[in-house]
Structure formats: structure tokens, C-alpha cells
Amino acid sequence: MIKVSLAKTVWVALLFATIVHAQPAKPTSAEIYHKLEKLNFLGSALYIAAHPDDENTRLISYLANTTHARTGYLSLTRGDGGQNLIGTELRELLGVIRTQELIEARKIDGGEQFFSRANDFGYSKLPDETLRIWDKEAVLHDMVWVIRNFRPDVIVTRFDHRTPGSTHGHHTSSAMLTQEAYDLACNEDFESKQLQFAQSWQPKRVLLNVSYWFFGSKEEFNKTDKSKYINLSTGTYYNLLGKSNQEIAALSRSRHKSQGFGSTGERGDDMEYLELTRGDVLKNKQNLFEGIDTSWNRVVSGKHIGESLALILKSYDFKNPSASLPALVKLYTHINALDDSEYWKKIKLNELKDIIANCAGLYLEAVAENQSATPGSVLKVRWEAINRSAEAMNLESVAVNAANSLTPENESLHNNQGQSGTLEVALPSTLAYTSPYWLEEAGTSGMYTVNDLHKIGVADIIRQLKATFNIQIEGVTIPFEREIIYKYNDPVQGEVYQPLDIVPDVTTRFVSKVHLFSSSRSHTISINIKAGRDNCEGKLRLDLPEGWVVSPESISFSLKRKGSEMVVDFEVAPPAFATESSARAIATINGKDFDREQIIINYPHINTQQVLLPSKAKFTRADVRTKGSNIAYVTGAGDNIPESLQQMGYEVTRLKATDISPERLQDFDAVIMGIRAYNTLEVLKFKQDALLQYVNNGGTMITLYNTTGTLTVKEPAPYHLRISRDRVTDENAKVTFLDPANRLLNYPNKITENDFKGWVQEQGLYYPDEWAPEFTPLISAHDAGEPDQKGGLLVAKYGKGYYIYTGLSFFRQLPEGVPGAYRIMANLIAAGK
């Protein structure tokens, strides 16, 4: 089992702290009232599934906005094993994107987001395989930790624990583990060390959120007797928000852009079906919290708090929310007087502080002078505070990480008259770099390594630098915390907010992440060096195993300005034998080594993310022979295959689908249609004739996998070919050659079983399960206990040329430098040579 440290750290409150976002929220008076209603409900629900986009946003929105429950989604993985429709990021970088998409979804539907340490290692057909690759005990540890801290009264699973093999193995595993965690969370003998920081907890009930796709189709589901289920009416229209529950859910669902889950909002009656799997039976099937006191009576000495809040709600003035401020501040003192051991105290104080700031139009902001800073440097932070209400207020102080920098102000905050100032903050030399905490240490194929208990479950990158504004209202001092951010004015976008990042003094990046050495000839290896501060001077070296020859041994660099970059070149000669090696770029400044690459993920629908990973590249010495030189690549959903083809020595033209024509194609040795091209490129319906004419005239066309979703053409091939969901998930599955003498398996490289060794994540996906007799299947393989899949690699002669369809996961193998994948691809390209 993966162990975690239980040392008490500054992260104790991270898991359930109020998240402070860069862009300040500006809610309407109706939205403030909606928050007040939520303040008056003391109950929580936790939805549990396996991946980002597994969650039912309709039910999450309903629980958060109709019931007003504190609602969380625990996704066991960050979705690292999925595909990417918006860019080329895969694996851990895709996990960063999908993490942010979930965080953005929760901002819309009102939920909170949590994760375990489980890694989405790719498609799994059975929970036995899933739980073998995951560390089952570690995942249970994480789930129990979240349950003990979040204390859900109700748990809802998305998948059925009783039907292994009927869906993704991760899906079923999430439900099976939930059933176990339900019992273990209240067992004080299980992970008893957690109880130093949390209490054992027994949820009231566990419910399965039944879906029509459990039954194969909506038609079959409509025939099913639903009287045995809880029929929950969720088609609420929120007058205060001007949206239906389904419309909010669709906006939330549409945050999953990397997976193509854009959704259209609906209106009117709607129904969710739930089945009780553990706990107390419901009599009132419209109240999942039946038998649970969700009023303030739940809290010792809480009755008068509930009575006060009821009066605030009754007298709330939609035209002047600030009229509620005196009563809200009094309410704050009552809640603050509760015993510190009271679970709801901190949660409701944070909700109430947010409401008080909203009612006052209180604008508090701390902005860094630069977007990044290095540990040990001095950071200038400009703060601003403005009270836009008639309520008298006094700014007592502004503190940045209280023990670090404190500025007494004692300034009156008069109505609509702002106060501002600048702090100089000396950053500790030990300050952690900004990067996803779950990527800081190497993990296993199934689990991320996180050794600090208090970080487990935390959704986002952990940012340590915050400003606290201590403001006195009605004689009561209330601390308001704001994350330090960076902002600037863009001539087109206007005010642009970005997170503040803590960066190393210097970062390095291999210009090419994979280098293929097919002979003893040396390669020029280019490395980019970027300064994180002014006046960066040092030396750069390459670290490679014995047998590789690097010249020169090191290269000096000098970068005068922060953010400036330079590129240096090494000559690297390979060993005489076949090998795969990892090269590291290490910069040394004043005796200190820096070996991180800075990756910036920037998409408009999520916060900009800095990821710091080891600065590495894959160097492969392999016998790869090629024929032909000029390749056209039509990008579909996005991948890094063109760069890999260039490493093989091909001249690659990234051809836009709109530019496809017989004249444009005639000079290419091969045309490759990138992954999911026929799912994503609508224009191909007008270009297919030109592509097939190219093949008919003697060209070679290679189509990489497409999904069973909507195709932009009737069929992607010149002959009948039906795409299915068949796949071989085991990357180590034994391959049988069905036509060993076929030219594609022998020229210019002799393909053997060894060429299928060292593959990553999966062997292939979305194989055709039906094809015309003109196609010849070349290989077969299967996962354990399943029949052979023969649709992974199909070739057909068409006119003078060759048409090849393959579900083999070249988009994963080539960027990882897998030698056999290079050799097989070289043979496919050479089909007509």
C-alpha cells in the first residue's frame, strides 16, 4: 500500500478550504439570496464515480441548488487516460486539463471537487484488472479520508457494483469501492491515524443513480418498471437564477471540452432514478435527506442561529442587500462562537463571509507586480479595498501569509471610496514551486505518489501565497482571504487575470522529446533554456547512460532578463547496440542543479496552468529502415505523430483538410489521416473522392483510428468497413501474424513479436468488427479471456494504390519512442514502394 506522512503541516485545511479564484465574483442580489438559502441547510451529499465527465451534473446541480445541500463530486481519477479533442496533451498533462475542467464545472453547478490518487491508466474491461493496477487499499484510504472530512449524509454512485464486465472496469470499481468505504469510514480500526485529523463517519444511505444506458437504450429503459426506484423530480426552474436545473447542468457538462461533451440545455419536467443500495429506506422519495436534521438544530446551540437566519431571509431587500449587513455580522459572531470542534462552523463561516462581502459590494484584491517569482526573491503586491455600501467599515490590516508580511492600515472604508497600497513580500527560499502536487514525485502505472495526507483529495494546484484583509464591521473584525493573482490589460480582451506562479531560477526543455537514432550517425540535440529571474548564469549538461557520447560536456549560458530564452546544441552519438535511454538536461547555477521543464497549459475555458516536470527526452537506438520521404498529415483530434515522423527522417507536410485536392496530393508518398479525423473534420465529406482518387492512382493512404461516434462520411474506406468499440487494452497482449508473408510485415523492416514489446497504455482501440473481402487483416490479439480481435490492422488494394486502416495506438506509441511502432509505421508508409 502507498503510505502517507501524517506530519501536521500548513495543509491541514486544504481539502475543504474555500477556493479563492483569480477573477472576482460579482453576484446579483438574487444570487446572494440563493446563497443565503444554502446557508440555512446543514446537510451534504457526495457523488462518486471514476473519471471526469462521469458525474451526473443534473443531479449535482439539483442537490446543490434545489436541496441547497453541500454537494461534492469525488472522481477517483483525473482522466489521464482519455483522448484530447482540443490539443495534443496526453497522459498527465491531459489529467491537468481535465482536472481544471471539473473545477470549472463545479463553479457552475455549485458542487465541490475531490480526487483520489488513482491514475487513469487507460481502458480496463474488468474491475479485477483495475484493482490490480490501482493500489486498492490506497484508493480506499483516500475515499475514507474524503468521507471522514466531507461527512456526507448521502452518497450517490454513478455505477452499479453488482455488474462487473458491463462497463469500464474503472466504473464498476468506483462503485464496489464505495460500498466498502461506506463501512470502513465508521470503523475506527481502519486507517486509525486519520482520526488524529478527522472523525469516523457513517453516511445515512448509499444510492445508485440509475441511467438508461444500464439497459442498452432509452427505449428499453422506458419499458422497465421504475416503481422499485426512487423517482426524483429534478426539472426545477430557478426564478432567482433565471435558468432551469437542466440548463445549469448543460453549462456544467459543457466544460468538458477536451472530451467533446458540449451539451444543450433543456427545460420542463425531468426525472432522476435512484436505487437504495445501503442504509435507511426512504418513505418520502423526493427527500434524499429523510431522517436527517438538516436545520441549524443539528448544531449544539444552533437553534437561535437558524431563527436569526430565517428573519434575515424574510426581511432581505433585493434592491438593497447591504441592509442585511448588521444582522449578518451578528450572525457571524454567533457562528464564530460555536465550539471549534463543530464540523459546520468553518464551512458556514466561509459561506457567510462570502455573503457579507457580496452584500457590501466589498471588492478586495491583491495583485502581484509580475506573473511569476522565484523563491527567495522580493515580490511587490498591490492591494485594493473598496466598500460599495453605506455600512461603516474599517480596514485594520492587510497581511500576506500573516507571519511573513503585515501592514497596519486602520483606514476607514467609506462608501465607494477605495483604499490601496503596496506590500513588499520577502518570499522564503524554501517556497514550493507552483505545479500540480500529484506530479511532484514519480508514481506507478496505477497511482500517483502523494505522501502528505492533507493534500490527498485536494482538487487544484496548491498556491501558498494569499492576502488576508482584516476588516471591522459593526465592531466585529472579519478576515477575508484572497489569493494573490496577476492581471494586465489586453488591447483586445481587456482585463486579463492569471494565477501567480512560483518558478525555478531556470528551466530547460528539449526541443524534441524523442530522438530516433537508426544508425551510428550523431544527432544535434537542441535544448531551450529559460530564465526565471534576472541575471541567470551557469552551465548546462546532458545526463545520459554509458555508451552515449555527448559533445561538448557542458555549455555555459547567460540570460540577463527574466523570461529571456536561448537555445544551445549538443552533438550526441548513440551506442552501437539497440537501446532506449532517458536523457536529462541539467542546468547548474552557483552549485545548485535545476532540472525542470516548464509547461504552460493555456486554454480559454480553464485557468492557465504551469506544470513543472523533469526535463527529459527519450533517445532510442533502433534499426528502422524507411522508404519514401514526402508525407502529408491531416490532423484530426490532435496528436504528436507528425513530430515522430520527422524523427524518422520523413519530410512532413501538415495538410489542412480544406486544401485536399488531386493536384495537391499527387506528389506525396503517403497520406496519413490523423486520429478521429472522420469524427471531427466536417469538410472531409467533400474531400473523400479526392483522397480515394489519390489511392486509385497509386498512392498510399493510412487512416488512424476513429470512434463509433458520428462520421463525416458514410464510410472512411473505399470498401465496407464498420468501426466498433472492440479494443485490446493490454499493451503486452501476444500478437499473431495472420498473413506472415504480406509485404507490409516484411518491407523494409521484418516485423516480429518483438516489435510489439514495450508498448504503453493499450495496444489499440475502436477496431473494425466487419469489413469487405477486399481487406486483408494482418494481425490478431486479444485481452485475457476474450476472443481474438482481427481488426487492428487492415490493408486493401484499391486501383494502383493501398488503403490501410489501423486502430493500433500509434498516437501513444510514437511520441513515447517505442521502436517497434516506428518500424511498423515505416512499413505502412512504404506499402506502395
Coordinates of N, CA, C and O in Angstrom, one line a residue, residues 151-239:
R151 N -18.0 14.3 5.4 CA -19.1 13.8 6.1 C -20.4 13.9 5.4 O -21.4 14.5 5.8
P152 N -20.5 13.1 4.3 CA -21.8 13.1 3.5 C -22.9 12.4 4.3 O -22.6 11.3 4.8
D153 N -24.0 13.0 4.3 CA -25.2 12.3 4.8 C -25.7 11.2 3.8 O -26.2 10.2 4.2
V154 N -25.5 11.6 2.5 CA -25.9 10.7 1.4 C -24.8 10.6 0.5 O -24.1 11.5 0.1
I155 N -24.5 9.3 0.0 CA -23.6 9.1 -1.1 C -24.4 8.5 -2.3 O -25.3 7.7 -2.1
V156 N -24.0 9.0 -3.4 CA -24.6 8.6 -4.7 C -23.5 8.0 -5.6 O -22.5 8.7 -5.8
T157 N -23.7 6.8 -6.1 CA -22.7 6.2 -7.0 C -23.3 6.3 -8.5 O -24.5 6.3 -8.6
R158 N -22.4 6.5 -9.4 CA -22.9 6.6 -10.8 C -23.0 5.2 -11.4 O -23.8 5.0 -12.4
F159 N -22.3 4.2 -10.9 CA -22.2 2.9 -11.5 C -22.7 1.8 -10.5 O -22.7 2.0 -9.3
D160 N -23.0 0.6 -11.1 CA -23.5 -0.5 -10.3 C -22.4 -1.4 -9.9 O -21.7 -1.9 -10.8
H161 N -22.3 -1.6 -8.6 CA -21.2 -2.5 -8.1 C -21.5 -4.0 -8.4 O -20.6 -4.8 -8.2
R162 N -22.7 -4.3 -8.8 CA -23.1 -5.7 -9.0 C -22.9 -6.2 -10.4 O -23.3 -7.4 -10.7
T163 N -22.4 -5.4 -11.3 CA -22.4 -5.8 -12.8 C -21.0 -5.7 -13.4 O -20.8 -4.9 -14.3
P164 N -20.0 -6.3 -12.8 CA -18.7 -6.3 -13.4 C -18.7 -6.8 -14.8 O -19.3 -7.8 -15.2
G165 N -17.9 -6.1 -15.7 CA -17.8 -6.5 -17.1 C -18.8 -5.9 -18.0 O -18.7 -6.0 -19.2
S166 N -19.8 -5.1 -17.4 CA -20.8 -4.5 -18.3 C -20.4 -3.1 -18.7 O -21.0 -2.5 -19.5
T167 N -19.4 -2.5 -18.1 CA -18.9 -1.2 -18.4 C -17.4 -1.1 -18.1 O -16.8 -2.1 -17.7
H168 N -16.8 0.0 -18.3 CA -15.4 0.2 -18.0 C -15.0 -0.3 -16.6 O -15.8 -0.1 -15.6
G169 N -13.9 -1.0 -16.4 CA -13.5 -1.6 -15.2 C -13.3 -0.5 -14.1 O -13.6 -0.8 -12.9
H170 N -12.9 0.7 -14.5 CA -12.8 1.8 -13.5 C -14.2 2.1 -12.9 O -14.3 2.5 -11.8
H171 N -15.2 2.1 -13.8 CA -16.5 2.5 -13.4 C -17.0 1.6 -12.3 O -17.4 2.0 -11.2
T172 N -17.0 0.3 -12.6 CA -17.5 -0.7 -11.6 C -16.7 -0.6 -10.4 O -17.2 -0.7 -9.3
S173 N -15.4 -0.5 -10.5 CA -14.5 -0.4 -9.3 C -14.9 0.8 -8.4 O -14.9 0.6 -7.2
S174 N -15.3 1.9 -9.0 CA -15.6 3.1 -8.2 C -16.9 2.7 -7.3 O -16.9 3.2 -6.2
A175 N -17.8 2.0 -7.9 CA -19.0 1.6 -7.1 C -18.7 0.5 -6.1 O -19.2 0.6 -4.9
M176 N -17.9 -0.5 -6.4 CA -17.5 -1.5 -5.5 C -16.8 -0.9 -4.3 O -17.0 -1.3 -3.1
L177 N -15.8 0.0 -4.6 CA -15.0 0.6 -3.5 C -15.9 1.5 -2.6 O -15.7 1.6 -1.4
T178 N -16.9 2.1 -3.2 CA -17.8 2.9 -2.4 C -18.6 2.1 -1.4 O -18.7 2.5 -0.2
Q179 N -19.0 0.9 -1.8 CA -19.7 0.0 -0.8 C -18.8 -0.3 0.4 O -19.2 -0.4 1.5
E180 N -17.5 -0.6 0.1 CA -16.6 -0.9 1.2 C -16.3 0.4 2.0 O -16.2 0.3 3.2
A181 N -16.1 1.5 1.3 CA -15.8 2.7 2.1 C -16.9 3.1 3.0 O -16.7 3.7 4.1
Y182 N -18.1 2.8 2.6 CA -19.3 3.1 3.5 C -19.1 2.5 4.8 O -19.4 3.1 5.9
D183 N -18.7 1.3 4.9 CA -18.5 0.5 6.1 C -17.2 1.0 6.8 O -17.1 1.1 8.0
L184 N -16.1 1.2 6.1 CA -14.8 1.5 6.6 C -14.7 2.9 7.3 O -14.0 3.1 8.2
A185 N -15.5 3.8 6.7 CA -15.3 5.2 7.2 C -15.7 5.3 8.7 O -15.3 6.2 9.4
C186 N -16.6 4.4 9.1 CA -17.0 4.5 10.5 C -16.3 3.5 11.4 O -16.5 3.4 12.6
N187 N -15.4 2.7 10.8 CA -14.6 1.7 11.5 C -13.3 2.4 12.0 O -12.4 2.7 11.2
E188 N -13.2 2.6 13.3 CA -12.1 3.3 13.9 C -10.8 2.5 13.9 O -9.7 3.0 14.1
D189 N -10.9 1.2 13.5 CA -9.7 0.4 13.4 C -9.1 0.6 12.0 O -7.9 0.2 11.7
F190 N -9.9 1.1 11.0 CA -9.4 1.3 9.7 C -8.7 2.6 9.5 O -9.3 3.7 9.8
E191 N -7.4 2.6 9.1 CA -6.7 3.9 9.0 C -6.9 4.8 10.2 O -7.3 6.0 10.1
S192 N -6.6 4.2 11.4 CA -6.9 5.0 12.6 C -6.1 6.2 12.8 O -6.5 7.2 13.4
K193 N -4.9 6.3 12.1 CA -4.1 7.5 12.2 C -4.8 8.7 11.5 O -4.5 9.9 11.9
Q194 N -5.7 8.5 10.6 CA -6.5 9.6 10.1 C -7.3 10.3 11.1 O -7.6 11.5 11.0
L195 N -7.7 9.5 12.2 CA -8.6 10.1 13.2 C -7.9 11.1 14.1 O -8.5 11.7 14.9
Q196 N -6.6 11.3 13.9 CA -5.9 12.5 14.5 C -6.4 13.8 13.9 O -6.3 14.8 14.6
F197 N -6.9 13.7 12.7 CA -7.3 15.0 12.0 C -8.7 14.9 11.5 O -9.2 15.9 11.0
A198 N -9.4 13.8 11.7 CA -10.8 13.7 11.2 C -11.5 12.8 12.1 O -10.9 12.1 13.0
Q199 N -12.8 12.7 12.0 CA -13.7 11.8 12.8 C -14.2 10.7 12.0 O -14.4 10.8 10.7
S200 N -14.4 9.5 12.6 CA -15.1 8.5 11.9 C -16.5 8.9 11.5 O -17.1 9.8 12.2
W201 N -17.0 8.4 10.4 CA -18.3 8.9 9.9 C -19.1 7.8 9.2 O -18.6 7.0 8.5
Q202 N -20.4 7.8 9.5 CA -21.3 6.8 8.9 C -22.4 7.6 8.1 O -23.3 8.2 8.6
P203 N -22.3 7.5 6.7 CA -23.4 8.1 5.9 C -24.7 7.4 6.2 O -24.8 6.3 6.6
K204 N -25.8 8.2 6.0 CA -27.1 7.6 6.3 C -27.5 6.6 5.2 O -28.1 5.6 5.6
R205 N -27.1 6.8 4.0 CA -27.5 5.9 2.9 C -26.6 6.0 1.7 O -26.0 7.1 1.5
V206 N -26.6 5.0 0.9 CA -25.9 5.0 -0.4 C -26.9 4.7 -1.5 O -27.7 3.7 -1.3
L207 N -26.9 5.5 -2.5 CA -27.9 5.3 -3.6 C -27.2 5.2 -4.9 O -26.1 5.8 -5.2
L208 N -27.7 4.3 -5.8 CA -27.2 4.2 -7.2 C -28.0 5.1 -8.1 O -29.3 5.0 -8.2
N209 N -27.4 5.9 -8.8 CA -28.0 6.8 -9.8 C -28.2 6.0 -11.1 O -27.3 5.9 -11.9
V210 N -29.4 5.5 -11.3 CA -29.7 4.6 -12.4 C -29.8 5.4 -13.7 O -30.3 6.5 -13.7
S211 N -29.2 4.9 -14.8 CA -29.3 5.5 -16.1 C -29.8 4.6 -17.1 O -29.7 3.4 -17.0
Y212 N -30.4 5.2 -18.2 CA -30.9 4.4 -19.3 C -29.9 3.5 -20.0 O -30.2 2.4 -20.5
W213 N -28.6 4.0 -20.0 CA -27.6 3.2 -20.7 C -27.2 1.9 -19.9 O -26.5 1.1 -20.4
F214 N -27.7 1.8 -18.7 CA -27.6 0.5 -18.0 C -28.4 -0.6 -18.7 O -28.1 -1.8 -18.6
F215 N -29.4 -0.1 -19.5 CA -30.4 -1.0 -20.1 C -30.2 -1.1 -21.6 O -31.0 -1.8 -22.3
G216 N -29.1 -0.5 -22.1 CA -28.8 -0.6 -23.6 C -29.4 0.6 -24.4 O -28.7 0.9 -25.4
S217 N -30.5 1.1 -24.1 CA -31.1 2.2 -24.8 C -32.2 2.8 -24.1 O -32.8 2.3 -23.1
K218 N -32.6 4.0 -24.5 CA -33.8 4.7 -23.8 C -35.1 3.9 -24.0 O -35.9 3.9 -23.2
E219 N -35.2 3.3 -25.2 CA -36.4 2.5 -25.5 C -36.5 1.4 -24.5 O -37.6 1.1 -24.0
E220 N -35.5 0.6 -24.3 CA -35.5 -0.5 -23.3 C -35.8 0.0 -21.9 O -36.5 -0.6 -21.1
F221 N -35.2 1.2 -21.6 CA -35.4 1.7 -20.2 C -36.8 2.2 -20.0 O -37.4 2.0 -18.9
N222 N -37.4 2.7 -21.1 CA -38.8 3.2 -21.0 C -39.8 2.0 -20.7 O -40.8 2.2 -20.1
K223 N -39.4 0.8 -21.1 CA -40.2 -0.4 -20.8 C -40.0 -0.9 -19.4 O -40.8 -1.8 -19.0
T224 N -39.0 -0.5 -18.7 CA -38.7 -1.0 -17.4 C -39.6 -0.5 -16.3 O -40.0 0.7 -16.3
D225 N -40.0 -1.4 -15.4 CA -40.8 -1.0 -14.2 C -39.9 -0.1 -13.3 O -39.0 -0.6 -12.7
K226 N -40.3 1.1 -13.2 CA -39.5 2.0 -12.3 C -40.0 2.3 -11.0 O -39.5 3.1 -10.2
S227 N -41.0 1.5 -10.6 CA -41.7 1.7 -9.3 C -40.7 1.3 -8.2 O -40.9 1.7 -7.0
K228 N -39.8 0.4 -8.5 CA -38.8 0.0 -7.5 C -37.7 1.0 -7.2 O -37.0 0.9 -6.2
Y229 N -37.7 2.1 -8.0 CA -36.7 3.1 -7.9 C -37.3 4.3 -7.1 O -38.5 4.5 -7.1
I230 N -36.4 5.2 -6.6 CA -36.7 6.5 -6.1 C -36.9 7.4 -7.4 O -35.9 7.5 -8.1
N231 N -38.0 7.9 -7.6 CA -38.3 8.8 -8.8 C -38.2 10.2 -8.3 O -39.1 10.8 -7.8
L232 N -37.0 10.8 -8.6 CA -36.8 12.2 -8.1 C -37.0 13.2 -9.2 O -36.3 13.2 -10.2
S233 N -37.9 14.1 -8.9 CA -38.2 15.1 -9.9 C -37.2 16.3 -9.9 O -37.1 17.0 -8.9
T234 N -36.4 16.4 -10.9 CA -35.3 17.4 -10.9 C -35.4 18.5 -12.0 O -34.4 19.1 -12.2
G235 N -36.6 18.7 -12.5 CA -36.7 19.7 -13.6 C -37.0 21.1 -13.0 O -37.8 21.8 -13.6
T236 N -36.4 21.4 -11.9 CA -36.6 22.7 -11.3 C -36.3 23.9 -12.1 O -35.3 23.9 -12.9
Y237 N -37.1 24.9 -12.1 CA -36.8 26.2 -12.7 C -36.4 27.2 -11.5 O -37.2 27.4 -10.6
Y238 N -35.3 27.8 -11.6 CA -34.8 28.6 -10.5 C -35.1 30.1 -10.9 O -34.4 30.7 -11.7
N239 N -36.2 30.6 -10.3 CA -36.5 32.0 -10.6 C -35.4 33.0 -10.3 O -35.2 34.0 -11.0

